Short mmCIF file of C-alpha atoms in Angstrom, two decimals:
data_model
loop_
_atom_site.label_atom_id
_atom_site.label_comp_id
_atom_site.label_asym_id
_atom_site.label_seq_id
_atom_site.Cartn_x
_atom_site.Cartn_y
_atom_site.Cartn_z
CA UNK B 1 5.35 131.93 103.62
CA UNK B 2 8.88 133.04 102.84
CA UNK B 3 10.63 134.69 99.88
CA UNK B 4 14.15 134.32 98.45
CA UNK B 5 16.01 137.46 97.39
CA UNK B 6 19.50 138.37 96.30
CA UNK B 7 21.22 140.61 98.86
CA UNK B 8 23.31 143.53 97.66
CA UNK B 9 25.34 143.98 100.82
CA UNK B 10 27.39 146.95 99.63
CA UNK B 11 24.38 148.86 98.26
CA UNK B 12 21.45 148.04 100.56
CA UNK B 13 22.11 149.32 104.09
CA UNK B 14 19.02 147.67 105.63
CA UNK B 15 19.83 144.28 104.04
CA UNK B 16 23.42 144.56 105.30
CA UNK B 17 22.25 145.33 108.84
CA UNK B 18 19.98 142.27 108.93
CA UNK B 19 22.67 140.07 107.36
CA UNK B 20 25.25 141.42 109.81
CA UNK B 21 22.94 140.57 112.73
CA UNK B 22 22.64 136.94 111.51
CA UNK B 23 26.42 136.67 111.02
CA UNK B 24 27.06 137.97 114.54
CA UNK B 25 24.58 135.50 116.04
CA UNK B 26 26.33 132.65 114.23
CA UNK B 27 29.77 133.99 115.26
CA UNK B 28 30.91 134.17 111.63
CA UNK B 29 33.37 136.61 110.05
CA UNK B 30 31.60 139.53 108.32
CA UNK B 31 34.72 140.47 106.36
CA UNK B 32 34.74 137.39 104.13
CA UNK B 33 35.21 137.95 100.40
CA UNK B 34 31.84 137.31 98.74
CA UNK B 35 30.72 137.31 95.10
CA UNK B 36 27.05 136.51 95.56
CA UNK B 37 24.67 136.45 98.55
CA UNK B 38 21.03 135.43 98.95
CA UNK B 39 18.60 135.73 101.82
CA UNK B 40 15.35 134.10 102.82
CA UNK B 41 12.79 136.47 104.34
CA UNK B 42 9.76 135.78 106.48
CA UNK B 43 7.66 138.89 105.96
CA UNK B 44 10.31 141.65 106.24
CA UNK B 45 12.72 139.73 108.46
CA UNK B 46 15.85 137.99 107.15
CA UNK B 47 15.82 134.48 108.64
CA UNK B 48 18.47 132.69 106.54
CA UNK B 49 21.38 133.56 104.28
CA UNK B 50 24.15 132.01 102.20
CA UNK B 51 26.93 133.21 99.91
CA UNK B 52 29.71 132.07 97.66
CA UNK B 53 33.10 133.39 96.65
CA UNK B 54 34.46 131.91 93.44
CA UNK B 55 33.45 128.25 93.93
CA UNK B 56 33.35 128.30 97.75
CA UNK B 57 30.04 128.25 99.62
CA UNK B 58 30.27 130.22 102.86
CA UNK B 59 28.41 132.38 105.41
CA UNK B 60 25.52 129.90 105.63
CA UNK B 61 23.19 130.84 108.51
CA UNK B 62 19.62 129.87 109.43
CA UNK B 63 17.80 131.35 112.45
CA UNK B 64 17.18 128.77 115.20
CA UNK B 65 13.40 129.23 115.21
CA UNK B 66 13.13 128.20 111.51
CA UNK B 67 15.77 125.45 111.38
CA UNK B 68 13.10 122.76 111.05
CA UNK B 69 11.88 124.25 107.75
CA UNK B 70 14.68 122.92 105.50
CA UNK B 71 15.80 126.44 104.55
CA UNK B 72 19.49 125.49 104.57
CA UNK B 73 18.85 122.92 101.84
CA UNK B 74 16.99 125.57 99.83
CA UNK B 75 19.87 128.04 100.15
CA UNK B 76 22.57 125.52 99.23
CA UNK B 77 20.57 124.27 96.24
CA UNK B 78 20.02 127.85 95.03
CA UNK B 79 23.76 128.64 95.29
CA UNK B 80 24.75 125.40 93.52
CA UNK B 81 22.25 126.05 90.70
CA UNK B 82 23.65 129.55 90.29
CA UNK B 83 27.24 128.22 90.14
CA UNK B 84 26.18 125.63 87.55
CA UNK B 85 24.66 128.39 85.43
CA UNK B 86 28.14 129.96 85.47
CA UNK B 87 29.64 126.66 84.28
CA UNK B 88 31.09 125.69 87.69
CA UNK B 89 30.53 122.03 88.63
CA UNK B 90 32.99 121.67 91.51
CA UNK B 91 32.51 123.60 94.75
CA UNK B 92 33.80 123.76 98.29
CA UNK B 93 32.15 124.39 101.60
CA UNK B 94 33.37 125.60 104.99
CA UNK B 95 31.10 124.74 107.89
CA UNK B 96 31.16 123.75 111.56
CA UNK B 97 31.86 120.05 112.27
CA UNK B 98 28.43 119.58 113.87
CA UNK B 99 26.81 120.30 110.46
CA UNK B 100 28.48 117.31 108.77
CA UNK B 101 25.32 115.19 108.56
CA UNK B 102 23.27 117.92 106.88
CA UNK B 103 25.81 118.52 104.13
CA UNK B 104 26.58 114.85 103.55
CA UNK B 105 22.86 114.40 102.87
CA UNK B 106 23.21 117.14 100.23
CA UNK B 107 26.03 115.23 98.47
CA UNK B 108 29.10 116.90 99.99
CA UNK B 109 32.17 114.84 100.90
CA UNK B 110 34.64 115.60 103.68
CA UNK B 111 38.16 116.62 102.67
CA UNK B 112 39.49 117.40 106.18
CA UNK B 113 38.07 118.22 109.59
CA UNK B 114 39.61 120.15 112.48
CA UNK B 115 38.16 121.10 115.87
CA UNK B 116 36.96 124.40 114.36
CA UNK B 117 36.27 123.70 110.69
CA UNK B 118 34.83 121.05 108.40
CA UNK B 119 36.10 121.45 104.83
CA UNK B 120 33.93 119.66 102.23
CA UNK B 121 33.48 119.52 98.47
CA UNK B 122 31.08 118.34 95.79
CA UNK B 123 31.68 117.70 92.09
CA UNK B 124 34.65 116.65 89.97
CA UNK B 125 37.60 116.64 89.61
CA UNK B 126 37.77 116.21 93.39
CA UNK B 127 40.33 115.64 96.13
CA UNK B 128 40.53 111.92 95.35
CA UNK B 129 41.39 112.80 91.73
CA UNK B 130 44.18 115.06 93.02
CA UNK B 131 45.57 112.36 95.33
CA UNK B 132 45.57 109.96 92.36
CA UNK B 133 47.67 112.47 90.39
CA UNK B 134 50.12 112.66 93.29
CA UNK B 135 50.37 108.85 93.47
CA UNK B 136 51.27 108.78 89.76
CA UNK B 137 53.95 111.45 90.31
CA UNK B 138 55.53 109.70 93.31
CA UNK B 139 59.18 108.68 92.98
CA UNK B 140 60.92 105.87 94.83
CA UNK B 141 61.99 106.62 98.39
CA UNK B 142 60.83 109.01 101.08
CA UNK B 143 61.31 112.72 100.71
CA UNK B 144 60.42 116.28 101.64
CA UNK B 145 57.97 118.92 100.48
CA UNK B 146 58.08 122.63 99.78
CA UNK B 147 55.11 124.86 98.94
CA UNK B 148 55.70 128.16 97.16
CA UNK B 149 53.88 130.85 95.25
CA UNK B 150 57.06 131.82 93.34
CA UNK B 151 55.72 135.19 92.24
CA UNK B 152 58.31 135.12 90.61
CA UNK B 153 60.86 132.34 91.34
CA UNK B 154 63.91 133.96 93.01
CA UNK B 155 67.38 132.89 94.11
CA UNK B 156 65.83 132.58 97.57
CA UNK B 157 63.36 129.97 96.34
CA UNK B 158 66.13 128.21 94.44
CA UNK B 159 68.33 128.10 97.55
CA UNK B 160 65.50 126.45 99.53
CA UNK B 161 65.01 123.74 96.89
CA UNK B 162 68.76 123.14 96.52
CA UNK B 163 69.17 122.81 100.30
CA UNK B 164 66.31 120.31 100.45
CA UNK B 165 67.72 118.43 97.45
CA UNK B 166 71.06 117.89 99.22
CA UNK B 167 69.40 116.49 102.33
CA UNK B 168 66.54 114.38 100.88
CA UNK B 169 66.13 111.41 98.56
CA UNK B 170 63.14 113.04 96.82
CA UNK B 171 61.93 116.64 96.81
CA UNK B 172 58.37 117.63 95.88
CA UNK B 173 57.86 121.31 95.11
CA UNK B 174 54.21 122.37 95.17
CA UNK B 175 53.52 125.58 93.22
CA UNK B 176 50.30 127.39 94.10
CA UNK B 177 47.77 126.94 91.32
CA UNK B 178 45.50 129.83 92.23
CA UNK B 179 45.64 132.89 89.96
CA UNK B 180 45.68 135.66 92.56
CA UNK B 181 49.23 136.82 91.91
CA UNK B 182 50.99 139.18 89.53
CA UNK B 183 52.29 136.22 87.50
CA UNK B 184 49.91 133.56 86.21
CA UNK B 185 49.93 130.02 87.58
CA UNK B 186 51.34 128.79 84.24
CA UNK B 187 54.20 131.31 84.33
CA UNK B 188 55.04 130.58 87.97
CA UNK B 189 54.99 126.82 87.39
CA UNK B 190 57.27 127.14 84.37
CA UNK B 191 59.72 129.44 86.19
CA UNK B 192 60.02 126.88 89.00
CA UNK B 193 60.45 123.98 86.56
CA UNK B 194 63.25 125.80 84.74
CA UNK B 195 64.85 126.94 88.00
CA UNK B 196 65.13 123.40 89.42
CA UNK B 197 65.80 121.49 86.17
CA UNK B 198 69.43 120.93 87.23
CA UNK B 199 68.30 118.92 90.29
CA UNK B 200 67.56 115.29 89.34
CA UNK B 201 65.64 114.43 92.54
CA UNK B 202 63.13 117.31 92.36
CA UNK B 203 59.54 116.93 91.13
CA UNK B 204 57.37 120.02 90.56
CA UNK B 205 53.65 119.67 91.26
CA UNK B 206 50.51 121.79 91.11
CA UNK B 207 48.47 122.39 94.28
CA UNK B 208 45.09 122.70 92.51
CA UNK B 209 42.69 123.98 95.23
CA UNK B 210 44.15 121.95 98.06
CA UNK B 211 47.11 123.90 99.48
CA UNK B 212 47.17 127.61 100.37
CA UNK B 213 44.19 128.44 98.18
CA UNK B 214 41.11 130.63 98.56
CA UNK B 215 39.41 127.42 99.68
CA UNK B 216 41.88 126.24 102.34
CA UNK B 217 43.61 129.46 103.42
CA UNK B 218 41.94 132.65 102.09
CA UNK B 219 43.68 134.86 104.69
CA UNK B 220 47.03 134.08 103.03
CA UNK B 221 45.98 136.23 100.07
CA UNK B 222 44.79 139.08 102.33
CA UNK B 223 48.22 139.13 103.99
CA UNK B 224 48.49 141.62 106.85
CA UNK B 225 44.86 142.73 106.53
CA UNK B 226 43.81 139.27 107.67
CA UNK B 227 42.17 138.88 111.05
CA UNK B 228 44.79 136.98 113.02
CA UNK B 229 42.58 134.44 114.80
CA UNK B 230 40.79 133.63 111.50
CA UNK B 231 44.15 133.25 109.75
CA UNK B 232 45.36 130.86 112.45
CA UNK B 233 42.29 128.60 112.12
CA UNK B 234 42.72 128.51 108.34
CA UNK B 235 46.49 127.93 108.57
CA UNK B 236 45.94 124.95 110.87
CA UNK B 237 43.39 123.48 108.44
CA UNK B 238 45.86 123.84 105.56
CA UNK B 239 48.70 122.32 107.61
CA UNK B 240 46.53 119.41 108.76
CA UNK B 241 45.45 118.69 105.19
CA UNK B 242 49.11 118.50 104.15
CA UNK B 243 50.10 116.32 107.13
CA UNK B 244 47.21 113.85 107.10
CA UNK B 245 46.30 113.54 103.41
CA UNK B 246 49.08 114.74 101.09
CA UNK B 247 52.37 113.88 102.85
CA UNK B 248 51.50 110.15 103.30
CA UNK B 249 50.76 109.69 99.58
CA UNK B 250 54.24 110.93 98.62
CA UNK B 251 56.00 109.53 101.71
CA UNK B 252 57.00 113.07 102.74
CA UNK B 253 58.75 113.17 106.11
CA UNK B 254 59.92 116.79 106.15
CA UNK B 255 58.57 120.19 105.08
CA UNK B 256 61.01 122.99 104.25
CA UNK B 257 60.13 126.67 104.62
CA UNK B 258 62.04 129.93 104.69
CA UNK B 259 62.13 132.29 107.65
CA UNK B 260 59.50 135.00 107.34
CA UNK B 261 60.63 138.41 108.64
CA UNK B 262 58.13 140.45 106.59
CA UNK B 263 54.63 138.91 106.42
CA UNK B 264 52.76 138.40 109.70
CA UNK B 265 50.34 135.93 108.10
CA UNK B 266 53.06 133.81 106.47
CA UNK B 267 54.97 133.77 109.76
CA UNK B 268 51.79 132.69 111.53
CA UNK B 269 51.43 129.92 108.93
CA UNK B 270 54.93 128.66 109.79
CA UNK B 271 54.04 128.65 113.51
CA UNK B 272 50.78 126.79 112.82
CA UNK B 273 52.63 124.12 110.82
CA UNK B 274 54.99 123.58 113.74
CA UNK B 275 52.03 123.07 116.10
CA UNK B 276 50.07 120.80 113.75
CA UNK B 277 53.01 118.69 112.54
CA UNK B 278 54.25 117.92 116.07
CA UNK B 279 56.62 114.96 115.96
CA UNK B 280 54.87 113.34 112.95
CA UNK B 281 56.37 115.63 110.32
CA UNK B 282 59.63 117.55 110.64
CA UNK B 283 59.51 121.28 109.86
CA UNK B 284 62.83 122.75 108.74
CA UNK B 285 62.98 126.56 108.74
CA UNK B 286 65.95 127.89 106.78
CA UNK B 287 67.33 131.46 106.98
CA UNK B 288 66.53 133.68 104.01
CA UNK B 289 69.23 134.35 101.41
CA UNK B 290 70.76 137.83 101.32
CA UNK B 291 72.51 139.76 98.56
CA UNK B 292 74.67 142.75 99.56
CA UNK B 293 73.16 142.55 103.05
CA UNK B 294 69.58 142.67 101.76
CA UNK B 295 67.20 139.71 102.11
CA UNK B 296 65.83 138.48 98.77
CA UNK B 297 62.05 138.47 98.45
CA UNK B 298 59.60 138.17 95.56
CA UNK B 299 58.08 141.50 96.71
CA UNK B 300 61.43 143.24 96.15
CA UNK B 301 61.76 141.58 92.76
CA UNK B 302 58.33 142.88 91.69
CA UNK B 303 59.36 146.33 92.89
CA UNK B 304 62.59 146.11 90.86
CA UNK B 305 60.54 145.05 87.81
CA UNK B 306 58.32 148.13 88.17
CA UNK B 307 61.42 150.34 88.52
CA UNK B 308 63.20 148.58 85.60
CA UNK B 309 66.13 148.02 87.98
CA UNK B 310 68.10 145.50 85.96
CA UNK B 311 71.01 145.30 88.42
CA UNK B 312 68.76 144.23 91.32
CA UNK B 313 66.94 141.75 89.09
CA UNK B 314 70.22 140.08 88.13
CA UNK B 315 71.17 139.97 91.85
CA UNK B 316 67.83 138.47 92.95
CA UNK B 317 66.84 136.14 90.10
CA UNK B 318 68.31 132.88 88.80
CA UNK B 319 69.34 133.21 85.16
CA UNK B 320 66.46 130.88 84.20
CA UNK B 321 63.86 133.27 85.69
CA UNK B 322 65.59 136.36 84.28
CA UNK B 323 65.64 134.88 80.76
CA UNK B 324 62.06 133.62 81.06
CA UNK B 325 60.78 137.07 82.05
CA UNK B 326 62.84 138.65 79.27
CA UNK B 327 61.35 136.24 76.73
CA UNK B 328 57.85 137.00 78.04
CA UNK B 329 58.61 140.74 77.77
CA UNK B 330 58.04 141.20 81.52
CA UNK B 331 61.36 143.03 82.02
#
């Protein structure tokens, strides 16, 4: 007989030790962000575990000697039921490619697969819904893509879009949809829209959960605390998803990014894109814009906002962003 229990990893030292042992055996990262974890015990021994963070199922492990007992199905079903109780009907899953058959039998569909990771989902709206939205937004002719958080939208971001606009028939600017930034996704999207409104060949799009999100690239949000090898695996998954699934729908031939002198993880992301894109998709890396010898960054803008440094804000922000923040009483 076995029993299912919730694991309180930060409060129960013994439970954490057993969970940690299972994670090590499965060669999984113990520093993942987790909201909820369960375990299956045989007598007093933890033999299986699973967790979720937001709507992402992760850290799923079953001991080899009990893998014939269908415990993985029990764990996944428990986690899905719990998410449904919270009103969440769409969820993601990271697993190893060799587990594809198991999860397909549980109703999961593949979004993208790399050598290291299989990224799957279940529920709606799904990746196919997102691709349909992109098809509807597509303009005539081939083009380029940019992905930005725009937290907030600076003159540096604007320079990138303007440079791409001069060199491409169509420009698609993807603004991160995830709310893990100082400014909300709605505010960031609107600042970008206003900041590029003067460019007739630019289309602004949401990323939903499919580009640089907690699902595809969680290490991006941990920045320099991220474990580098984990970040690289996730960055390659994100880059491959863009190359194989998103770029073809919009006929994107080029991706524009800015140089990254500050963030190790973002710089690693640029390197990973270069590797993954190869000769199929051109990666253009543009130098960052400077004002009075100082490189513009959204981090410096947020610092200027905290310091109420109006002069720096005027130097760093397009008038559209400055006026938007003023209207929103963020200045």
